[in-house]
CSV table of C-alpha atoms and ligand atoms in Angstrom, one decimal:
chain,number,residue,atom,x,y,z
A,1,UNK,CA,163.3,110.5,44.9
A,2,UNK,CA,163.6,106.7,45.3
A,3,UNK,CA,166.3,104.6,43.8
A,4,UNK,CA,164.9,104.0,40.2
A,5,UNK,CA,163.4,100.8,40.5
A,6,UNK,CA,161.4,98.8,37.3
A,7,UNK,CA,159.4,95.7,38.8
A,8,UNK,CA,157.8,94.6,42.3
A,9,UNK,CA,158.7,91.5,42.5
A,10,UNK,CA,160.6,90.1,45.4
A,11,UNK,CA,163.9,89.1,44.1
A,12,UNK,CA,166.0,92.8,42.9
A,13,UNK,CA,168.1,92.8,39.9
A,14,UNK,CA,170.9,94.9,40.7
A,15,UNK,CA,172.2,97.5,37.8
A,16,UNK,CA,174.8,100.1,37.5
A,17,UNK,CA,175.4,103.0,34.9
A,18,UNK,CA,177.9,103.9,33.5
A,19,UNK,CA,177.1,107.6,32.1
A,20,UNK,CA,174.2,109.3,32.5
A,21,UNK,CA,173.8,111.6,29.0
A,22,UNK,CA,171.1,111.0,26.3
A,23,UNK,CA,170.8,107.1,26.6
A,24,UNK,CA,171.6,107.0,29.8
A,25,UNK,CA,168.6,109.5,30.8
A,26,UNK,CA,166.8,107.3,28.4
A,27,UNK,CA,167.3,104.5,30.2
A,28,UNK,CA,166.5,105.6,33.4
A,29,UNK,CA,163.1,106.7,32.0
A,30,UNK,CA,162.3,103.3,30.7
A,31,UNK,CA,163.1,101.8,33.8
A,32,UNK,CA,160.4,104.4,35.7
A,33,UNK,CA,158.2,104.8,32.4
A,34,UNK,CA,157.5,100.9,32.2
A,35,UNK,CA,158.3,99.9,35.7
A,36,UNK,CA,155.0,97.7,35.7
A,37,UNK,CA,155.1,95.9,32.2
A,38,UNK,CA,158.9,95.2,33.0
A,39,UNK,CA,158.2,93.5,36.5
A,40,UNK,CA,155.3,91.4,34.6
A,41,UNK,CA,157.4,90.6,31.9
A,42,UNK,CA,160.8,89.4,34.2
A,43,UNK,CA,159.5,89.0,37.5
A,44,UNK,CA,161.9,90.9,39.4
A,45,UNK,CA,162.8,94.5,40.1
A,46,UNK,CA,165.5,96.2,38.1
A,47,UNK,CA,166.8,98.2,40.3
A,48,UNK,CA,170.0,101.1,39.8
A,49,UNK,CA,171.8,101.1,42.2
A,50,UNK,CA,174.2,103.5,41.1
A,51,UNK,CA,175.0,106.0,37.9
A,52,UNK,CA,179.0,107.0,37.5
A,53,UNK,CA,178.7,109.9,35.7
A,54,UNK,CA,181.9,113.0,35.5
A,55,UNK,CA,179.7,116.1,37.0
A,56,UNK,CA,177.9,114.8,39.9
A,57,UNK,CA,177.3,118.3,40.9
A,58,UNK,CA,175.7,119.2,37.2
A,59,UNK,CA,172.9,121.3,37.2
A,60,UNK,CA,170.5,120.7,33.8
A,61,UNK,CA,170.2,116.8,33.0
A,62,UNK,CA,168.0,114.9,30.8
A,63,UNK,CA,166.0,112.8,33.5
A,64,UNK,CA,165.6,113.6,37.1
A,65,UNK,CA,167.8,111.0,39.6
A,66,UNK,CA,167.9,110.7,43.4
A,67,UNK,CA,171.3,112.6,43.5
A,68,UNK,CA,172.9,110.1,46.5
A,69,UNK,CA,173.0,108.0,43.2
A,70,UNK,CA,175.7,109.3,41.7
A,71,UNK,CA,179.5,109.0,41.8
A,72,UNK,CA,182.9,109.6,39.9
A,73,UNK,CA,184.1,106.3,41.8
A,74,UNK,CA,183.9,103.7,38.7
A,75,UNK,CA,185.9,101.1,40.4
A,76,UNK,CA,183.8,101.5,43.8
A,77,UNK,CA,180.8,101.0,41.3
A,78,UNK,CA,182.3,98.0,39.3
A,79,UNK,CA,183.1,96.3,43.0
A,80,UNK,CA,179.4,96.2,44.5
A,81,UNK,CA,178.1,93.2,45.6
A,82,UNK,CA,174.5,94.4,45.5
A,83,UNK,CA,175.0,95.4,41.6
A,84,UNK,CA,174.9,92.0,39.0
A,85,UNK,CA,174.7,94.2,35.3
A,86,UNK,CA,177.2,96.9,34.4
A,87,UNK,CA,175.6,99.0,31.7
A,88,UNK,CA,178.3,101.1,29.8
A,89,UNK,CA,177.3,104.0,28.4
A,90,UNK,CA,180.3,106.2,28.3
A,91,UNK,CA,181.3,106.1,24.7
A,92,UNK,CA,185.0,106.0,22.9
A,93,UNK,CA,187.1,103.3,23.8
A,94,UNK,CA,190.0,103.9,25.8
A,95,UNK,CA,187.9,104.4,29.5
A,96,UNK,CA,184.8,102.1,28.1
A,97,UNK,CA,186.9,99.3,27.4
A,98,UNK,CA,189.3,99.6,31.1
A,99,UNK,CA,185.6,99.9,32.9
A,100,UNK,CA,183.9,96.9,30.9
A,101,UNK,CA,187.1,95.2,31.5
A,102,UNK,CA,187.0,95.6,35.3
A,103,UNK,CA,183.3,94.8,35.6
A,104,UNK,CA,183.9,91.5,34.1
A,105,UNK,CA,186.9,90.8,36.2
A,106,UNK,CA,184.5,91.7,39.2
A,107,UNK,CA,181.8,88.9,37.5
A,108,UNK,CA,179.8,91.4,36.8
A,109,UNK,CA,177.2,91.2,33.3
A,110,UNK,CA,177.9,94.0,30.7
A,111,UNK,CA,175.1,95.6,28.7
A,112,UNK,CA,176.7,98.2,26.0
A,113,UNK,CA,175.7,100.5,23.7
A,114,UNK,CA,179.5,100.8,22.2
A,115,UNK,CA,180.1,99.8,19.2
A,116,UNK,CA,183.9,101.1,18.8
A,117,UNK,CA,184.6,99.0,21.7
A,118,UNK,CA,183.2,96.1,20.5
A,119,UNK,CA,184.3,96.9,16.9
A,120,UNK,CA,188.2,97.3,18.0
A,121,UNK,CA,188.5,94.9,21.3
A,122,UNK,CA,185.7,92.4,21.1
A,123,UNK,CA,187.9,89.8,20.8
A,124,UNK,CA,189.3,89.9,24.2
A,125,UNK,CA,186.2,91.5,25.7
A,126,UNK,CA,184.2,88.2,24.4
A,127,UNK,CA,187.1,86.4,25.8
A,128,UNK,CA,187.0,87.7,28.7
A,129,UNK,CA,183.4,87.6,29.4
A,130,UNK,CA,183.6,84.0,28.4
A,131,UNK,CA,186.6,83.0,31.0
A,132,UNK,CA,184.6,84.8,33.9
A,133,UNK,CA,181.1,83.0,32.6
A,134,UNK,CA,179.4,86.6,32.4
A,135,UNK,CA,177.0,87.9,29.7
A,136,UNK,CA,178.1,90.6,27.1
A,137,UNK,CA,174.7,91.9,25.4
A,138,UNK,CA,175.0,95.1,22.6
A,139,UNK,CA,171.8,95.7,21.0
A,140,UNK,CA,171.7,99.2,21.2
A,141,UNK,CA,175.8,99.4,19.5
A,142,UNK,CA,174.1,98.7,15.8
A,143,UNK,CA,170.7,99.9,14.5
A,144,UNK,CA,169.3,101.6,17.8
A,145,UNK,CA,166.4,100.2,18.5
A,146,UNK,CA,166.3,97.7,15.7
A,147,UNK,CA,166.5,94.6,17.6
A,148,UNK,CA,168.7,93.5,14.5
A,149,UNK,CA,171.5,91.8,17.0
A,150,UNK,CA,168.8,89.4,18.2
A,151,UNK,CA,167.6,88.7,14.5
A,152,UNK,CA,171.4,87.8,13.6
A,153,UNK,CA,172.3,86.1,16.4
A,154,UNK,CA,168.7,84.2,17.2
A,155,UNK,CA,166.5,84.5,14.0
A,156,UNK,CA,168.8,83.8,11.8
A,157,UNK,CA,170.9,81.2,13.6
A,158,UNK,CA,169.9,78.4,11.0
A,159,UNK,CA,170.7,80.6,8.3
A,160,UNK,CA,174.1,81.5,6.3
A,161,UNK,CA,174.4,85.2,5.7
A,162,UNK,CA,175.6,86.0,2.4
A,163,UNK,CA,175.3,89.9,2.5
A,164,UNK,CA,174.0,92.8,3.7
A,165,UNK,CA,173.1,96.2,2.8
A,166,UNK,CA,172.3,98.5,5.7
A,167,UNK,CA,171.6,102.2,6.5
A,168,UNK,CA,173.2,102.1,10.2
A,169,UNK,CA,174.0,106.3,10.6
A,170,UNK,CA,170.8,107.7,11.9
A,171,UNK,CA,172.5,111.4,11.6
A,172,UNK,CA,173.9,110.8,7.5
A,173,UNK,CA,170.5,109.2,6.8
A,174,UNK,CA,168.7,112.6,8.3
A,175,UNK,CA,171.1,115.0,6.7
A,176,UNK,CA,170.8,113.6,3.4
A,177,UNK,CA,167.1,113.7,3.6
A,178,UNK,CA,166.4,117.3,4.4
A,179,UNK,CA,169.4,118.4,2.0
A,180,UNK,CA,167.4,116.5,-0.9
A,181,UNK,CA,163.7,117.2,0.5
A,182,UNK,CA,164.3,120.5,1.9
A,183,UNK,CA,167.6,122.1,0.7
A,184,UNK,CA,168.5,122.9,4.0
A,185,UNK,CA,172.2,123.3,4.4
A,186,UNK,CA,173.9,120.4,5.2
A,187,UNK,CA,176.1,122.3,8.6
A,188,UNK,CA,172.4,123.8,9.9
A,189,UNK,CA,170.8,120.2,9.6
A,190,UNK,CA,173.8,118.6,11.3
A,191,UNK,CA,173.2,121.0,13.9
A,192,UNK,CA,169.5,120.0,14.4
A,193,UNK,CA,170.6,116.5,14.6
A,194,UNK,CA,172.6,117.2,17.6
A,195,UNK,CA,169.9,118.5,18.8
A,196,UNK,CA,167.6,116.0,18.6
A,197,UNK,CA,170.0,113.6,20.0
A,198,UNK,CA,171.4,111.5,17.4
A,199,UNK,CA,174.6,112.4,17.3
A,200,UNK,CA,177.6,111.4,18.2
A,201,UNK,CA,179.6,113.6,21.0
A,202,UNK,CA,182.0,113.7,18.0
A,203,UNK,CA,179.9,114.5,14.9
A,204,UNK,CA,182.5,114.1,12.8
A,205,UNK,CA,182.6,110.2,13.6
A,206,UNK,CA,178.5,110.1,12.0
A,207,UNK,CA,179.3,112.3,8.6
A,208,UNK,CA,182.8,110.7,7.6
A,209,UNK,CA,181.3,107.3,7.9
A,210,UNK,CA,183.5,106.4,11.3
A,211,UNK,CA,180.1,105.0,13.1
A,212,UNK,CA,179.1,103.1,10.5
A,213,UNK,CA,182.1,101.5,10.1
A,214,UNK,CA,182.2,100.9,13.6
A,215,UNK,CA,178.7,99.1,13.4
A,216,UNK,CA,179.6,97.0,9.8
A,217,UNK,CA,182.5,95.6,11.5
A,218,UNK,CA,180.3,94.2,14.7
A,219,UNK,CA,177.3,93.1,12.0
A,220,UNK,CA,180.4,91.1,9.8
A,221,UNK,CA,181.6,89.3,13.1
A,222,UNK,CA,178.0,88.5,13.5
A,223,UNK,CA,177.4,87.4,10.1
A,224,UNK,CA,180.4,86.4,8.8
A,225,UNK,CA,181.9,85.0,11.7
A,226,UNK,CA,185.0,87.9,10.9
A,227,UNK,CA,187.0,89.7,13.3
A,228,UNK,CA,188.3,92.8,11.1
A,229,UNK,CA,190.7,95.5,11.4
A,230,UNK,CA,187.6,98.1,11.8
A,231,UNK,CA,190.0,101.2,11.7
A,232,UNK,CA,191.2,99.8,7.8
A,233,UNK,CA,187.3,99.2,6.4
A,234,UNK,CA,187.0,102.1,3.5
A,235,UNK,CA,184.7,104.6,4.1
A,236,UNK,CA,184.0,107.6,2.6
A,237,UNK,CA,181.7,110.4,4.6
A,238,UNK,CA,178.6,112.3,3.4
A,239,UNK,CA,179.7,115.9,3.8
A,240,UNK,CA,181.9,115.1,-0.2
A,241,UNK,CA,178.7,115.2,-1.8
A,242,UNK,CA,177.2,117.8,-4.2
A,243,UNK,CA,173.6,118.7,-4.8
A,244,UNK,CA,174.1,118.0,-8.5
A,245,UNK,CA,174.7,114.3,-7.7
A,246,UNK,CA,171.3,114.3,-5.9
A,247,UNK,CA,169.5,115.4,-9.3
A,248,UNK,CA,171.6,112.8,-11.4
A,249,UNK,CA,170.8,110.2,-9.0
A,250,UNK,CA,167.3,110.8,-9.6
A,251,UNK,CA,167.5,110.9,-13.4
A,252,UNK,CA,169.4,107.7,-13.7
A,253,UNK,CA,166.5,106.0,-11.2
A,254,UNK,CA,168.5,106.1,-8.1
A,255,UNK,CA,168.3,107.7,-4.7
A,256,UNK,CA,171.6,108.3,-2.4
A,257,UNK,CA,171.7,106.5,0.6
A,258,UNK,CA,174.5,106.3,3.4
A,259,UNK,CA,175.1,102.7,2.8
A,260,UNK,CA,177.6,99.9,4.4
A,261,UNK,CA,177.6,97.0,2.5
A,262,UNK,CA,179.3,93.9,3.6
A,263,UNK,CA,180.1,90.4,1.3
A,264,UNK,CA,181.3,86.9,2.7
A,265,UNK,CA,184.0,86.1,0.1
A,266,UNK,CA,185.2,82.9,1.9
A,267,UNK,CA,188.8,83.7,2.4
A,268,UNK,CA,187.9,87.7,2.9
A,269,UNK,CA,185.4,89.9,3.3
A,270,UNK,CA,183.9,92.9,1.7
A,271,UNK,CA,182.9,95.6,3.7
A,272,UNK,CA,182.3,98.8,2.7
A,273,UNK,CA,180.7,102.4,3.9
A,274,UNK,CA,180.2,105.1,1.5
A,275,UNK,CA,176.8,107.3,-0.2
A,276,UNK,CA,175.5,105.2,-2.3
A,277,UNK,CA,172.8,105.2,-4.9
A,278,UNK,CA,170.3,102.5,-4.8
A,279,UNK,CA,167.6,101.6,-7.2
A,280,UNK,CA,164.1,104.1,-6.0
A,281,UNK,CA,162.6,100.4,-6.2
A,282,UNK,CA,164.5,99.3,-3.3
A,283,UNK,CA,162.9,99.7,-0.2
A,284,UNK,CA,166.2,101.1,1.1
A,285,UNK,CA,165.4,103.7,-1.0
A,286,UNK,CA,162.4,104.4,0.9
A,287,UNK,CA,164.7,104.2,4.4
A,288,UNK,CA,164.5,108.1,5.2
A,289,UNK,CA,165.3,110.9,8.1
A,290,UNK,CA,166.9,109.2,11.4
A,291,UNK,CA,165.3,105.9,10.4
A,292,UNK,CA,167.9,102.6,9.8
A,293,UNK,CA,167.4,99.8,7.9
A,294,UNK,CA,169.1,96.3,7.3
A,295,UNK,CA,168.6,94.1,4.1
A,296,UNK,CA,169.5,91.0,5.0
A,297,UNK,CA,170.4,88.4,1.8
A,298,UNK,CA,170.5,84.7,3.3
A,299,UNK,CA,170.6,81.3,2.2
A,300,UNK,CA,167.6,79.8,3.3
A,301,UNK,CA,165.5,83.2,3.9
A,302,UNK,CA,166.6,85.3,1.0
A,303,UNK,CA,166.1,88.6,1.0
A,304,UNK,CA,164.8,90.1,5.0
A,305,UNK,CA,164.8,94.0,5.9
A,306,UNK,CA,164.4,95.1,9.3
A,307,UNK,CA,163.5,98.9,9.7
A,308,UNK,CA,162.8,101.4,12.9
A,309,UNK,CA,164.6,104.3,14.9
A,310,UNK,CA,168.6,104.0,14.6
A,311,UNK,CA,169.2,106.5,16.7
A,312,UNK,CA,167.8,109.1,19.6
A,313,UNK,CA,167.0,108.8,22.8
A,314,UNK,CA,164.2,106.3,23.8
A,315,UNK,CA,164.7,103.8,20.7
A,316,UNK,CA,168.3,103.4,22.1
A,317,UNK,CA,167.3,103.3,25.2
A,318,UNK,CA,165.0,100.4,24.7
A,319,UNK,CA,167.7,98.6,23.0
A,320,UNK,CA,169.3,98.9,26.0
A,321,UNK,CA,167.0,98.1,28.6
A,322,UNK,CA,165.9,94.7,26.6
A,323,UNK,CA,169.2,93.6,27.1
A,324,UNK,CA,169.1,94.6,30.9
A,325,UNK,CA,165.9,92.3,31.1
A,326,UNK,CA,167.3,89.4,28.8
A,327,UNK,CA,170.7,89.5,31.2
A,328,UNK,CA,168.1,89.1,34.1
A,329,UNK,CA,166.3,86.8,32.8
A,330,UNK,CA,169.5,84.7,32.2
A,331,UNK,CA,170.4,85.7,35.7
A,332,UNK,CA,167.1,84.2,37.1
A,333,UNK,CA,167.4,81.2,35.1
A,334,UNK,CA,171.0,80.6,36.0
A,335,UNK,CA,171.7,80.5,32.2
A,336,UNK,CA,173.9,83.6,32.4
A,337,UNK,CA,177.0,82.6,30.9
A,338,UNK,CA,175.8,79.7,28.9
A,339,UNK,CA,176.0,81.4,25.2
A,340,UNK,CA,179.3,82.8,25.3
A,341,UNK,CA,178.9,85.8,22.7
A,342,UNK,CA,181.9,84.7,20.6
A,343,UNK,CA,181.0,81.4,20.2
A,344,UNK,CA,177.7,81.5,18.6
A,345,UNK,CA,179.4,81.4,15.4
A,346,UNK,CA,183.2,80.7,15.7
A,347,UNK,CA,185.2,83.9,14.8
A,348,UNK,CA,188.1,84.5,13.6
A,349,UNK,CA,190.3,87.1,12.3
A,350,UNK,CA,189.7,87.7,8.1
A,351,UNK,CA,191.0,90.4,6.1
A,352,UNK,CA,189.0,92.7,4.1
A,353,UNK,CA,189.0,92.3,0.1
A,354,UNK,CA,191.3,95.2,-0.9
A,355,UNK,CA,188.9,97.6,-2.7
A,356,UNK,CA,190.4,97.1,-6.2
A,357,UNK,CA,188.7,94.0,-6.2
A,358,UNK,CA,185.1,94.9,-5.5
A,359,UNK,CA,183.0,94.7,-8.4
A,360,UNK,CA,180.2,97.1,-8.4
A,361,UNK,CA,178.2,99.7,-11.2
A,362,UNK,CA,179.2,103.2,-10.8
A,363,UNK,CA,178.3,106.5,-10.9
A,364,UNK,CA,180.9,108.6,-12.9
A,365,UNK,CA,181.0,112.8,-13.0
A,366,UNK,CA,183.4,114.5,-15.4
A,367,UNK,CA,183.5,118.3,-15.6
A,368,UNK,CA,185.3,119.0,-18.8
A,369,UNK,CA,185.6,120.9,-22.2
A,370,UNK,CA,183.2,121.1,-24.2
A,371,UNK,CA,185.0,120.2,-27.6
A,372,UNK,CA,184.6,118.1,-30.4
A,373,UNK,CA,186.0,114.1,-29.2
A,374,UNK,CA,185.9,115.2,-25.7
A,375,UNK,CA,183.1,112.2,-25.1
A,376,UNK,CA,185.2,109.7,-27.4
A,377,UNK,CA,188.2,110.0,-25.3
A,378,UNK,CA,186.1,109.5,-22.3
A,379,UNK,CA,184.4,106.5,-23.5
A,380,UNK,CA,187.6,105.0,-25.1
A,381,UNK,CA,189.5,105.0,-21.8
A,382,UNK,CA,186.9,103.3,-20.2
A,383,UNK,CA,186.2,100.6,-22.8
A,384,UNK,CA,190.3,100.5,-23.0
A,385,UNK,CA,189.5,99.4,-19.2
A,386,UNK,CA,187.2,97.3,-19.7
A,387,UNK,CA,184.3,99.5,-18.1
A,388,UNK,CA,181.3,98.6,-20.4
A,389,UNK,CA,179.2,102.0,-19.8
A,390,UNK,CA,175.3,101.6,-20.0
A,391,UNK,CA,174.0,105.3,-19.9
A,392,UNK,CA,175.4,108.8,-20.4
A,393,UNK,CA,173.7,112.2,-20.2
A,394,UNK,CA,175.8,115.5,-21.2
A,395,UNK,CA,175.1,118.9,-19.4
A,396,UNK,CA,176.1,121.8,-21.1
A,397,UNK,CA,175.6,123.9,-17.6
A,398,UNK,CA,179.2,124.7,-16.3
A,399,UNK,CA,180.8,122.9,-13.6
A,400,UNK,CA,180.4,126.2,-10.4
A,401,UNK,CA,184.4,127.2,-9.6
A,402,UNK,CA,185.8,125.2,-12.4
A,403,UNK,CA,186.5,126.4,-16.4
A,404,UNK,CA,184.5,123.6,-17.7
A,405,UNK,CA,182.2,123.8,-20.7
A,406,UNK,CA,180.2,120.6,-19.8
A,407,UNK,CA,179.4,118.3,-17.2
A,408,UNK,CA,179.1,114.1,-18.6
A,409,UNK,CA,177.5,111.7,-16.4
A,410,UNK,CA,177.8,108.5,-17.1
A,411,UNK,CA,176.6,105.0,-15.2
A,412,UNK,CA,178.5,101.8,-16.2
A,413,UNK,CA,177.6,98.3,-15.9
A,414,UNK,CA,179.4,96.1,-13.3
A,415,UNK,CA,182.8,96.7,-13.2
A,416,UNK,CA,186.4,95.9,-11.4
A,417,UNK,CA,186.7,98.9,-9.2
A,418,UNK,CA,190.5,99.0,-10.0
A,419,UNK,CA,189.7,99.0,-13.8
A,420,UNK,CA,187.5,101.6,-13.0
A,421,UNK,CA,189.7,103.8,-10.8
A,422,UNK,CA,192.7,103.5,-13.4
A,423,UNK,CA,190.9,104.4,-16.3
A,424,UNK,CA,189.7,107.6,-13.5
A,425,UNK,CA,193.0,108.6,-13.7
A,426,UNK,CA,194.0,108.6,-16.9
A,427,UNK,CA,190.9,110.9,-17.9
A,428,UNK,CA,191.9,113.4,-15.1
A,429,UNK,CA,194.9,113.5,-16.6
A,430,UNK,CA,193.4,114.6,-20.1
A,431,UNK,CA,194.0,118.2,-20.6
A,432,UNK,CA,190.0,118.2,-21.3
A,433,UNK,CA,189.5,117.4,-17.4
A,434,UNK,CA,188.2,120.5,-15.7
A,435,UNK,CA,188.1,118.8,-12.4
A,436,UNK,CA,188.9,115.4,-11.1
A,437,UNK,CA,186.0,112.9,-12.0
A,438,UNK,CA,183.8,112.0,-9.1
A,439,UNK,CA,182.5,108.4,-8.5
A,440,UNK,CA,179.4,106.9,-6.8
A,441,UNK,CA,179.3,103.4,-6.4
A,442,UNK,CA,175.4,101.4,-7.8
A,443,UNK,CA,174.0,98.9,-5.3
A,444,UNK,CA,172.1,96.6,-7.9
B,1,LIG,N1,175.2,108.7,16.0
B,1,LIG,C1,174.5,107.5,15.8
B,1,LIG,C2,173.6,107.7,14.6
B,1,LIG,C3,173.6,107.1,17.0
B,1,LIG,O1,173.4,108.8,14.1
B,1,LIG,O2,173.1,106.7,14.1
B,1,LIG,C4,173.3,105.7,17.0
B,1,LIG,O3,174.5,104.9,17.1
């Protein structure tokens, strides 16, 4: 087989890979699949001109490559005068972030797909980049194939963000779907998510809310112009969630949604990952299976959604590949360079608003008794709190594995979440409590 190539026209682009799993394949695909409408589109050829990958000898891959191709050598790779755009595709930080940090040092342009590089060292990769003049593009790292990087950093460039509400995790967003529509079991459709290629290499990273956090913090630099501590934004994962909360949800006129939710407060900024149940009228609400969504609330716009694949081969692999051709177009202009990444909006280090200070409606579960005063007491501590409640149902069904009598559900109006959280305790602490109260957070 011939080096991939994308284009015919005279002047080559020369690109490297880094990795060669699902988006990598993807990518080389792309490059074959739409070799004629990319060379119309840039002018050039996009050529690889090599794929680093750990197995060269590896039997079974994705997408079929000349094999003289590949290498382990990285360094040889990041050193080749005949290669202009690095694309990273290994994943995790530690070896991403000493490769992308070589290529730039070489004066090569990065294209990445990793958003827990840029989420924990984009500081000094942007810095770096910006020193050596290169280009740093990352649509893929948020969204998939949601050009939502472009919308933020071109679209809305006139615009002040104010907040955003997104469905980044492809994998939670499918596994909550099936488990409502479906009841499949939430390990077997985990499993079918792996294999369909949405998944992390670590899983665990897409239920426990990890990715999404990753992806929040690089959406809040671009918003919010905030560097944060990624590693400290609260999250809370999908696999704590119980059927029952599904059919509440529903009752109360909400669906659960994996949500990140992040807030300029000036001096700090909220951001947040966690299920979530938003209003069925929301067209979040409507965001299901692998699909990703971002509402967008600015000044001047309002309210904008942007909606499409999140995750999975090809839709990734797009991402990807537009950045390849943007970086060459840049190249072919001689622009490449000339919008340093971090200073399209200056950023700076902010610290997240401590999550006692979020104000939000909840979701609240007790399993307790069921004995006369047993709602009083519940109520009282929350008014005590200052948590003004707005609906409650009362199941007499017992809580499964606990010696409860009755299950109380009750949604408050906007609250302090530390009010809310205190007045949590005390009630577990009732000798009623059959179990310790569970709490979803409203987006209204
Ligand atoms: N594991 C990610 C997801 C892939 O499920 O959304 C895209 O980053």
């Amino acid at each position: 087989m011939a080096p991939v190539a994308a284009g015919g026209g005279d002047r080559e682009i020369g690109v490297a890979l880094l990795g060669l799993g699902n988006v990598g394949a993807g990518v080389v695909k792309l490059l074959e699949d739409n070799a004629a409408a990319i060379r119309a589109r840039l002018g050039a050829r996009l050529v690889v001109r090599a794929i680093a990958v750990r197995a060269p000898d590896k039997k079974k891959r994705l997408v079929e490559v000349d094999r003289a191709l590949l290498t382990t050598d990285i360094e040889a790779t990041l050193s080749r005068p005949d290669v202009d755009i690095v694309c990273e595709l290994i994943g995790g930080d530690a070896e991403a972030k000493v490769a992308v940090e070589s290529a730039i040092a070489h004066g090569k342009h990065v294209v990445t797909a990793n958003k827990l590089l840029l989420a924990r060292h984009g500081t000094a990769v942007f810095a770096a980049a910006e020193d050596k003049g290169v280009d740093v593009y990352y649509e893929a790292a948020v969204c998939g194939g949601v050009p939502v990087i472009r919308v933020l950093r071109e679209g809305l460039a006139s615009d002040r963000v104010e907040n955003i509400h997104g469905i980044v995790n492809g994998t939670s967003n499918f596994i909550l779907t099936e488990m409502r529509d479906k009841g499949t079991p939430f390990a077997e459709v985990l499993a079918e998510a792996q294999r369909l290629g949405y998944a992390e290499s670590d899983p665990t990273l897409d239920v426990s809310g990890g990715d999404a956090a990753h992806k929040l913090a690089v959406l809040c630099m671009l918003c919010f112009g905030a560097m944060l501590d990624s590693d400290a934004i609260h999250k809370e994962g999908i696999d704590t969630l119980d059927p029952r909360d599904f059919a509440y949800a529903e009752k109360f006129g909400y669906v659960v949604k994996p949500l990140v939710i992040g807030r300029d407060h000036g001096r700090a900024v909220e951001a947040r990952v966690h299920p979530t149940m938003v209003p069925a009228r929301w067209l979040l609400a409507d965001v299901d299976g692998a699909k990703n969504a971002l509402y967008v609330t600015s000044y001047a716009l309002g309210g904008s959604m942007y909606y499409g694949a999140g995750a999975g081969m090809m839709p990734t692999a797009m991402a990807v590949v537009s950045d390849l051709i943007e970086v060459a177009r840049n190249l072919m202009a001689k622009a490449a360079g000339a919008r340093p990444t971090r200073r399209h909006r200056a950023l700076a280090p902010k610290p997240l608003l401590p999550m006692t200070e979020i104000r939000s409606r909840y979701y609240l579960r007790f399993s307790v008794a069921d004995r006369p005063g047993v709602l009083g007491q519940i109520t009282t501590i929350l008014g005590n709190h200052e948590v003004s409640i707005a609906q409650v149902i009362q199941d007499s069904e017992r809580d499964p594995g606990h010696d409860s009598g009755a299950t109380v559900f009750v949604v408050t109006h906007e609250a302090r979440e530390g009010d809310v959280q205190a007045a949590l305790a005390k009630i577990a602490a009732l000798p009623i409590a059959a179990a310790p109260p569970r709490l979803i957070r409203i987006a209204e």
